[in-house]
Amino acid sequence: QIFTQPINKRRFMAIFFWACFVLAMPVTYGDLSYSVAEEMRLHSIIGNIAKDLGLNVRTISSRKARLDFEDTNKRYCDINLATGDLIASERIDREALCENKASCVLKADLMMENPLELHRVSLNVQDVNDNSPTFKNNLNHIEIQESTERGSRFSIEEAHDADIGQNGVQRYVLQKNENFILSSGNNKVELVLENKLDREKQKDMNLTLTAYDGGSPQRSGTVVIQITVLDTNDNAPVFSQTVYKASLPENALLDTVVLKVSASDADEGVNGEVTYDLGHNSKSDVFSIDSLTGEIRVNGQIDFEEKTSFQFRVEAKDGLGLSSYTKVTIDLTDINDNAPIINIKSLSNQIPENAPPGAEVGIIHVQDRDSGINSKVRCLIQQNVPFKLMPSFKNYYSLVTTEQLDRELVSDYNITITATDEGSPPLSSSKTVHLTVADINDNPPVFEEQSYSAYVTENNKPGSTLCSVAARDPDWRQNGTVVYSLLPGEVNGAPVSSYVSVNGDTGVIHAVRAFDYEHFRSFKVHVMARDNGSPPLSSNVTVNLFISDVNDNSPQILYPTPEGNSFMTELNAWLSYHIVKSTDPGLFTIGLHSGEIRTQRDISESDSMKQNLIVAVKDNGQPPLSATCSMYLLISDNLAEVPELKDISYDERDSKLTSYLIIALVSVSTFFLTFIIIVLGVRFCRRRKPRLLFDGAVAIPSGYLPPNYADVDGTGTLRSTYNYDGYMTTGSRTSDFKFVSSYNDNTLPMYTCHVLLQFFPFSCQS
């Protein structure tokens, strides 16, 4: 039918956007409806939300199911997330909620997150007979002229029962008497004069009228009708209208005249003087009536959000007690007196900076207690931030990102959300939320210079500082912590680590050995800067080292050959260290000449607490001789909590290997001590003779030097700039290192200490 008529552009666009909105609505499982008896006991079970939605209890709990009731801050019922039961949490009074309405329904929104899902829940509040019929007064006085004819009717104000339906007033019973019978129906209660009155026979009479409801158990209320027989007054007041209606804006000022009722009486004198009074079920704290003029005025605070209309009865009574009633209906009109309320339903306090555009970070709900156009709300973000609000449904908005975030540019956002209604004048409210951008490792370290150059004179002292490199990483904490290391390389066939070293924390490059200008004049070192992110990022830089010459070579006689001993004895005693086997090959590394065991990456929680290393030590002889040892390491934050090292298990093969190592160690140690004694004796005898190793004019052939040879003043096989303390447990073959520290240059002349770590507790310096 739509397409059979010409469609203008505006109508077509409206139909198109409506269809898009319907298709964009999330899938729901339909509304839920439950019947609830008023005044039910707290924590009583109304129904099972999980069962009725076809969901399991774990889903209800994980998706944070909750109820929001419309137009009220009260929570009449809650969801037990452990069982999925809908339970009563506050007193439900049907009369307070719906007064005399036939249907009383509480509506709530059932919301679940991840994904966002909404269901309508209706609670049909069923009336129970908890109120008795009541009359306005306990005594109703009627004055009747004795001339009143049989069949005359006298109106009696109805009893009021706050309950409805069968629980409301059902019937009336009049005390048996000779003159009156009761007529009730069509919302009227009347005394019908059956037999004429005789003032001289009976001037006054009291009749009891009882009202019964239809509840179970049945309740009742009574009123005493006091009848005084007077001389003739045969006309009751008559209202000009059977129903009076008026409209009143909410928040009307006190004493504002709402309307005026008017009744007339055909009688004269005192019998025709009419006074007005409000009926029994009126709200005396909201409205009042002038008893003489019939003006109804505002007597209290009126709020459209609390109640939209009022209905009550007005009584007109003449001077001798005849009365009549009329109905008054006052409808309230809404004014824009409530600002929108912004509720943060869900919010992620931290957002990873690699979150894609459109990522949802929060759910916002906006509500306005006003009605009609005054309740329509627009919600927006006024600042220039990479976020926006996406309308969802029924005043729900999703707070999403609009572009890629960068923590290094902006790490925190304070987002102000403003909600404005469409009333006149419009009202608005704001709420600010704080969001933090979480760092990811997306920036590699960057060196301050593209390359570095260092100049050093030959014969420098081992351990002296050559230069320093510096790299910066803008990432946060460990993602921005920079560690420096040398890249593998060779200088004249030897590893670069035998010439220089770099401090992993400061980037300072030190000389490991003295340089000889006559041997080489320059070389390059590649330094890597790596952060501690996961995965780590790195960058490299080239350091050019230039060696300057000093006059350190005197002329040397080539022929005849000077007398002297061979220097090969000392060179054969240079040791190198290698890790043969380890529990985690990538966790530890050992200094080739120093024997220092260091970690080459951060220790994580996934690494084993127990680590096993097998270290081999080789000399530079021909053929080379070697020895091995096993080291058991325990990784712990607190050494006091470390278990006894004897609890570390080992197999029989390790025991056999240890026996072989003991034999080898004793043999090598005996040979080595003998060798040291001979060398020291020869050096003592020749201490005043000139050194021919480096002081001569003739360069020593490279074939005599070990591949990884590092000159450390020619005094031994280990650098004199380190001092090591090894602390071991005692009396156990599972002895192991507890702590290792290094010292400065001020150490004693070095000597070599070989220890089998599994068997001998020791403390030595080298």
XYZ file of C-alpha atoms in Angstrom, residues 157-499:
343
model
C -21.731 8.538 51.194
C -20.305 5.263 49.990
C -17.742 3.341 51.933
C -14.223 3.454 50.544
C -12.046 0.350 50.194
C -8.533 0.746 48.817
C -8.709 -2.788 47.410
C -10.198 -3.429 43.998
C -12.390 -5.972 42.312
C -13.761 -8.700 44.508
C -11.741 -7.344 47.437
C -13.549 -3.976 47.236
C -16.927 -3.086 48.706
C -19.540 -5.595 47.528
C -22.658 -5.039 49.609
C -24.276 -2.970 52.354
C -26.531 -4.095 55.214
C -28.813 -1.677 57.110
C -29.896 -2.289 60.638
C -33.474 -3.492 60.667
C -36.006 -0.716 61.458
C -39.641 0.312 60.811
C -39.106 3.327 58.548
C -36.177 2.802 56.185
C -34.854 0.237 53.790
C -31.495 0.305 51.960
C -31.017 0.741 48.213
C -27.511 0.275 46.760
C -26.220 -0.008 43.239
C -24.745 2.065 40.408
C -22.250 3.563 42.864
C -25.095 4.868 45.012
C -26.112 4.110 48.571
C -29.517 5.496 49.560
C -31.929 5.262 52.450
C -35.461 4.749 51.114
C -38.318 5.930 53.304
C -40.682 2.962 53.491
C -43.049 4.335 56.125
C -43.686 8.007 56.823
C -42.061 9.584 59.801
C -43.921 10.873 62.824
C -41.907 13.479 64.714
C -44.280 13.276 67.667
C -43.780 9.549 67.903
C -40.008 9.434 67.342
C -37.882 12.533 66.983
C -34.466 10.849 66.624
C -33.298 7.446 65.527
C -29.860 5.793 65.034
C -29.359 3.213 62.295
C -26.191 1.168 61.766
C -25.032 0.752 58.144
C -22.415 -1.983 57.507
C -20.330 -2.288 54.319
C -18.815 -5.700 53.398
C -16.110 -6.496 50.866
C -15.830 -9.768 48.938
C -12.384 -10.817 50.093
C -11.402 -13.873 52.022
C -11.436 -13.444 54.910
C -14.204 -10.890 54.561
C -13.716 -7.399 55.997
C -16.314 -4.808 56.946
C -16.821 -1.233 58.143
C -19.752 0.523 59.837
C -21.224 3.965 60.139
C -24.014 5.176 62.434
C -26.747 7.129 60.649
C -28.329 9.546 63.053
C -31.718 10.700 61.780
C -33.440 13.782 63.181
C -37.007 14.377 62.125
C -37.697 18.025 61.273
C -40.360 20.031 59.832
C -40.607 20.175 56.051
C -37.334 20.536 54.008
C -38.050 18.657 50.843
C -35.270 19.782 48.453
C -31.627 18.673 48.435
C -28.895 20.751 46.776
C -28.394 20.115 43.062
C -24.992 20.622 41.308
C -24.850 22.444 38.011
C -22.754 19.589 36.539
C -22.647 15.911 37.283
C -18.870 15.852 36.539
C -16.378 18.710 36.781
C -13.105 18.528 34.835
C -10.025 20.746 34.935
C -6.397 20.769 33.744
C -3.556 21.936 35.964
C 0.196 22.268 35.261
C 2.430 20.469 37.715
C 4.262 22.497 40.340
C 1.333 24.955 40.448
C 1.714 27.511 43.211
C -0.096 27.086 46.507
C -3.577 28.587 46.735
C -4.040 28.490 42.949
C -7.756 28.195 42.089
C -8.277 25.030 40.051
C -12.058 25.214 39.503
C -15.329 26.192 41.217
C -18.286 23.900 41.850
C -21.799 25.218 42.289
C -24.966 23.711 43.712
C -28.415 25.242 44.291
C -31.262 24.412 46.685
C -34.901 25.248 45.899
C -35.690 25.641 49.563
C -35.660 29.025 51.218
C -33.990 30.325 54.314
C -31.781 27.999 56.239
C -33.118 25.072 54.222
C -31.600 26.548 51.058
C -28.165 27.538 52.392
C -25.590 25.277 50.698
C -22.144 24.433 52.043
C -19.411 22.400 50.298
C -17.039 19.744 51.519
C -14.565 17.312 49.907
C -15.508 13.654 49.704
C -13.920 10.947 51.789
C -11.418 9.682 49.217
C -10.041 13.106 48.236
C -6.475 14.157 48.875
C -6.950 16.781 51.551
C -3.192 17.444 51.629
C -3.226 18.397 47.916
C -6.510 20.252 47.414
C -8.906 22.217 49.595
C -12.407 23.655 49.002
C -13.997 26.835 50.220
C -17.123 25.699 52.071
C -19.082 28.791 51.038
C -17.928 29.584 47.494
C -17.110 26.066 46.240
C -13.622 27.113 44.963
C -11.128 24.249 44.848
C -7.551 25.422 45.450
C -4.074 23.890 45.449
C -3.138 22.995 48.993
C 0.119 21.018 48.511
C 2.958 20.057 46.167
C 1.873 18.594 42.821
C 4.309 16.469 40.816
C 3.324 15.007 37.447
C 6.037 12.337 37.777
C 4.353 11.079 40.962
C 0.712 11.241 39.839
C -0.886 12.360 36.574
C -4.488 12.933 37.654
C -6.774 13.290 40.663
C -10.408 12.199 41.110
C -12.556 12.955 44.138
C -16.137 13.776 45.141
C -17.560 17.067 46.425
C -20.556 17.175 48.763
C -23.144 19.974 48.738
C -25.259 20.124 51.888
C -28.142 22.438 52.776
C -28.770 23.918 56.168
C -30.941 21.076 57.408
C -28.767 18.191 56.261
C -29.894 17.276 52.743
C -26.912 16.660 50.515
C -25.862 15.639 47.037
C -22.548 14.727 45.427
C -20.630 15.491 42.232
C -17.428 14.104 40.735
C -14.303 16.228 40.110
C -11.476 15.146 37.753
C -8.227 17.167 37.613
C -5.645 16.200 34.981
C -2.035 17.379 35.456
C 0.098 18.575 32.553
C 3.829 17.984 32.449
C 6.387 20.788 32.483
C 10.100 20.374 31.859
C 11.269 20.363 35.476
C 13.613 17.326 35.465
C 17.088 17.365 33.971
C 18.332 14.176 32.276
C 20.151 11.674 34.485
C 23.320 10.011 33.126
C 24.096 6.523 34.435
C 27.376 4.738 33.713
C 26.295 1.122 33.338
C 29.694 -0.293 32.340
C 33.148 1.227 31.858
C 36.636 -0.111 31.055
C 39.068 1.989 33.090
C 42.063 0.968 30.955
C 42.117 0.768 27.156
C 45.080 -0.814 25.309
C 46.558 1.635 22.881
C 46.268 -0.937 20.086
C 42.475 -1.076 20.481
C 40.947 -0.833 16.974
C 38.637 2.068 16.032
C 35.097 1.237 17.076
C 36.135 -0.699 20.191
C 33.498 -0.447 22.919
C 34.787 0.915 26.235
C 31.580 1.712 28.102
C 27.779 1.638 28.198
C 25.863 4.831 29.048
C 22.172 5.038 29.963
C 20.282 8.338 29.987
C 16.803 8.874 31.422
C 14.480 11.832 31.946
C 11.515 11.582 34.336
C 9.475 14.065 32.317
C 6.972 12.976 29.642
C 6.442 13.569 25.953
C 8.879 15.864 24.214
C 10.288 16.892 27.607
C 11.637 13.360 28.034
C 13.419 13.142 24.676
C 17.168 13.356 25.277
C 20.166 14.021 23.065
C 23.518 12.742 24.375
C 26.894 13.884 23.028
C 30.587 14.433 23.781
C 31.631 18.057 23.362
C 35.413 17.749 23.590
C 37.764 16.944 20.744
C 38.624 13.402 21.873
C 38.955 10.136 19.894
C 35.693 8.804 21.298
C 32.039 9.041 20.357
C 28.645 7.855 21.571
C 26.811 5.308 19.441
C 23.024 5.192 20.094
C 21.879 1.674 20.871
C 18.236 1.473 21.961
C 15.950 3.028 24.533
C 18.362 5.763 25.638
C 21.351 3.398 25.802
C 24.625 4.512 24.223
C 27.915 2.729 23.576
C 31.099 4.714 24.188
C 33.487 3.669 21.383
C 36.856 4.757 20.016
C 37.011 6.657 16.723
C 40.688 6.231 15.891
C 43.870 4.454 16.925
C 45.103 5.556 20.367
C 48.717 6.395 21.159
C 49.728 6.349 24.834
C 52.989 8.112 24.045
C 50.988 11.141 22.835
C 48.059 11.094 25.293
C 47.979 8.696 28.232
C 44.729 9.798 29.958
C 41.380 11.157 28.853
C 38.712 12.986 30.844
C 35.558 12.674 28.756
C 32.588 14.908 29.574
C 29.238 13.487 28.464
C 26.366 15.982 28.186
C 22.686 15.013 27.974
C 20.104 17.649 26.919
C 16.335 17.200 26.694
C 14.053 18.826 24.130
C 11.888 20.731 26.590
C 11.371 24.494 26.566
C 13.607 25.740 27.969
C 15.862 22.648 27.594
C 17.556 21.174 30.643
C 20.910 19.398 30.592
C 23.321 17.548 32.829
C 26.906 16.365 32.443
C 29.112 13.600 33.770
C 32.874 13.169 33.352
C 34.520 9.758 33.022
C 38.244 9.077 33.264
C 39.928 6.638 30.877
C 43.559 5.502 30.959
C 45.408 4.259 27.871
C 47.384 1.087 28.672
C 50.846 0.801 27.143
C 51.935 -1.852 24.657
C 55.455 -2.398 23.410
C 55.139 -0.586 20.077
C 58.328 1.531 20.073
C 61.850 0.123 19.694
C 64.746 1.845 21.441
C 66.257 4.656 19.346
C 69.910 5.643 19.708
C 70.639 9.326 20.140
C 73.244 9.195 17.355
C 73.413 7.248 14.100
C 76.950 6.057 14.928
C 79.546 6.563 17.629
C 83.311 7.044 17.518
C 85.818 6.477 20.304
C 89.557 7.195 20.443
C 91.940 5.365 22.758
C 95.705 5.280 23.041
C 97.377 1.931 22.910
C 98.491 0.160 26.062
C 95.348 1.341 27.784
C 94.391 -0.138 31.127
C 91.905 -3.048 30.909
C 88.532 -1.949 32.248
C 88.984 1.683 31.218
C 85.995 3.493 29.723
C 86.083 4.014 25.956
C 82.767 5.744 25.310
C 79.081 5.393 26.039
C 75.985 4.903 23.895
C 72.449 5.940 24.796
C 69.067 4.912 23.445
C 65.610 6.143 24.401
C 62.326 4.185 24.414
C 59.082 6.198 24.940
C 57.137 3.130 26.113
C 56.101 2.693 29.773
C 57.936 0.785 32.509
C 59.478 -2.474 31.336
C 58.395 -1.774 27.740
C 60.624 1.303 27.909
C 63.499 -0.171 29.935
C 66.587 -0.401 27.690
C 69.298 -3.063 28.037
C 72.536 -2.852 26.040
C 74.573 -5.759 24.700
C 77.266 -6.477 22.119
C 76.337 -8.184 18.906
C 78.494 -11.211 18.064
C 81.459 -10.398 15.891
C 85.184 -10.914 15.449
C 88.210 -8.677 15.590
C 91.320 -10.188 13.984
C 89.744 -13.638 14.276
C 88.918 -13.301 17.977
C 85.453 -12.620 19.463
C 84.717 -8.943 19.923
C 83.834 -9.675 23.571
C 87.518 -10.365 24.247
C 88.316 -6.740 23.331
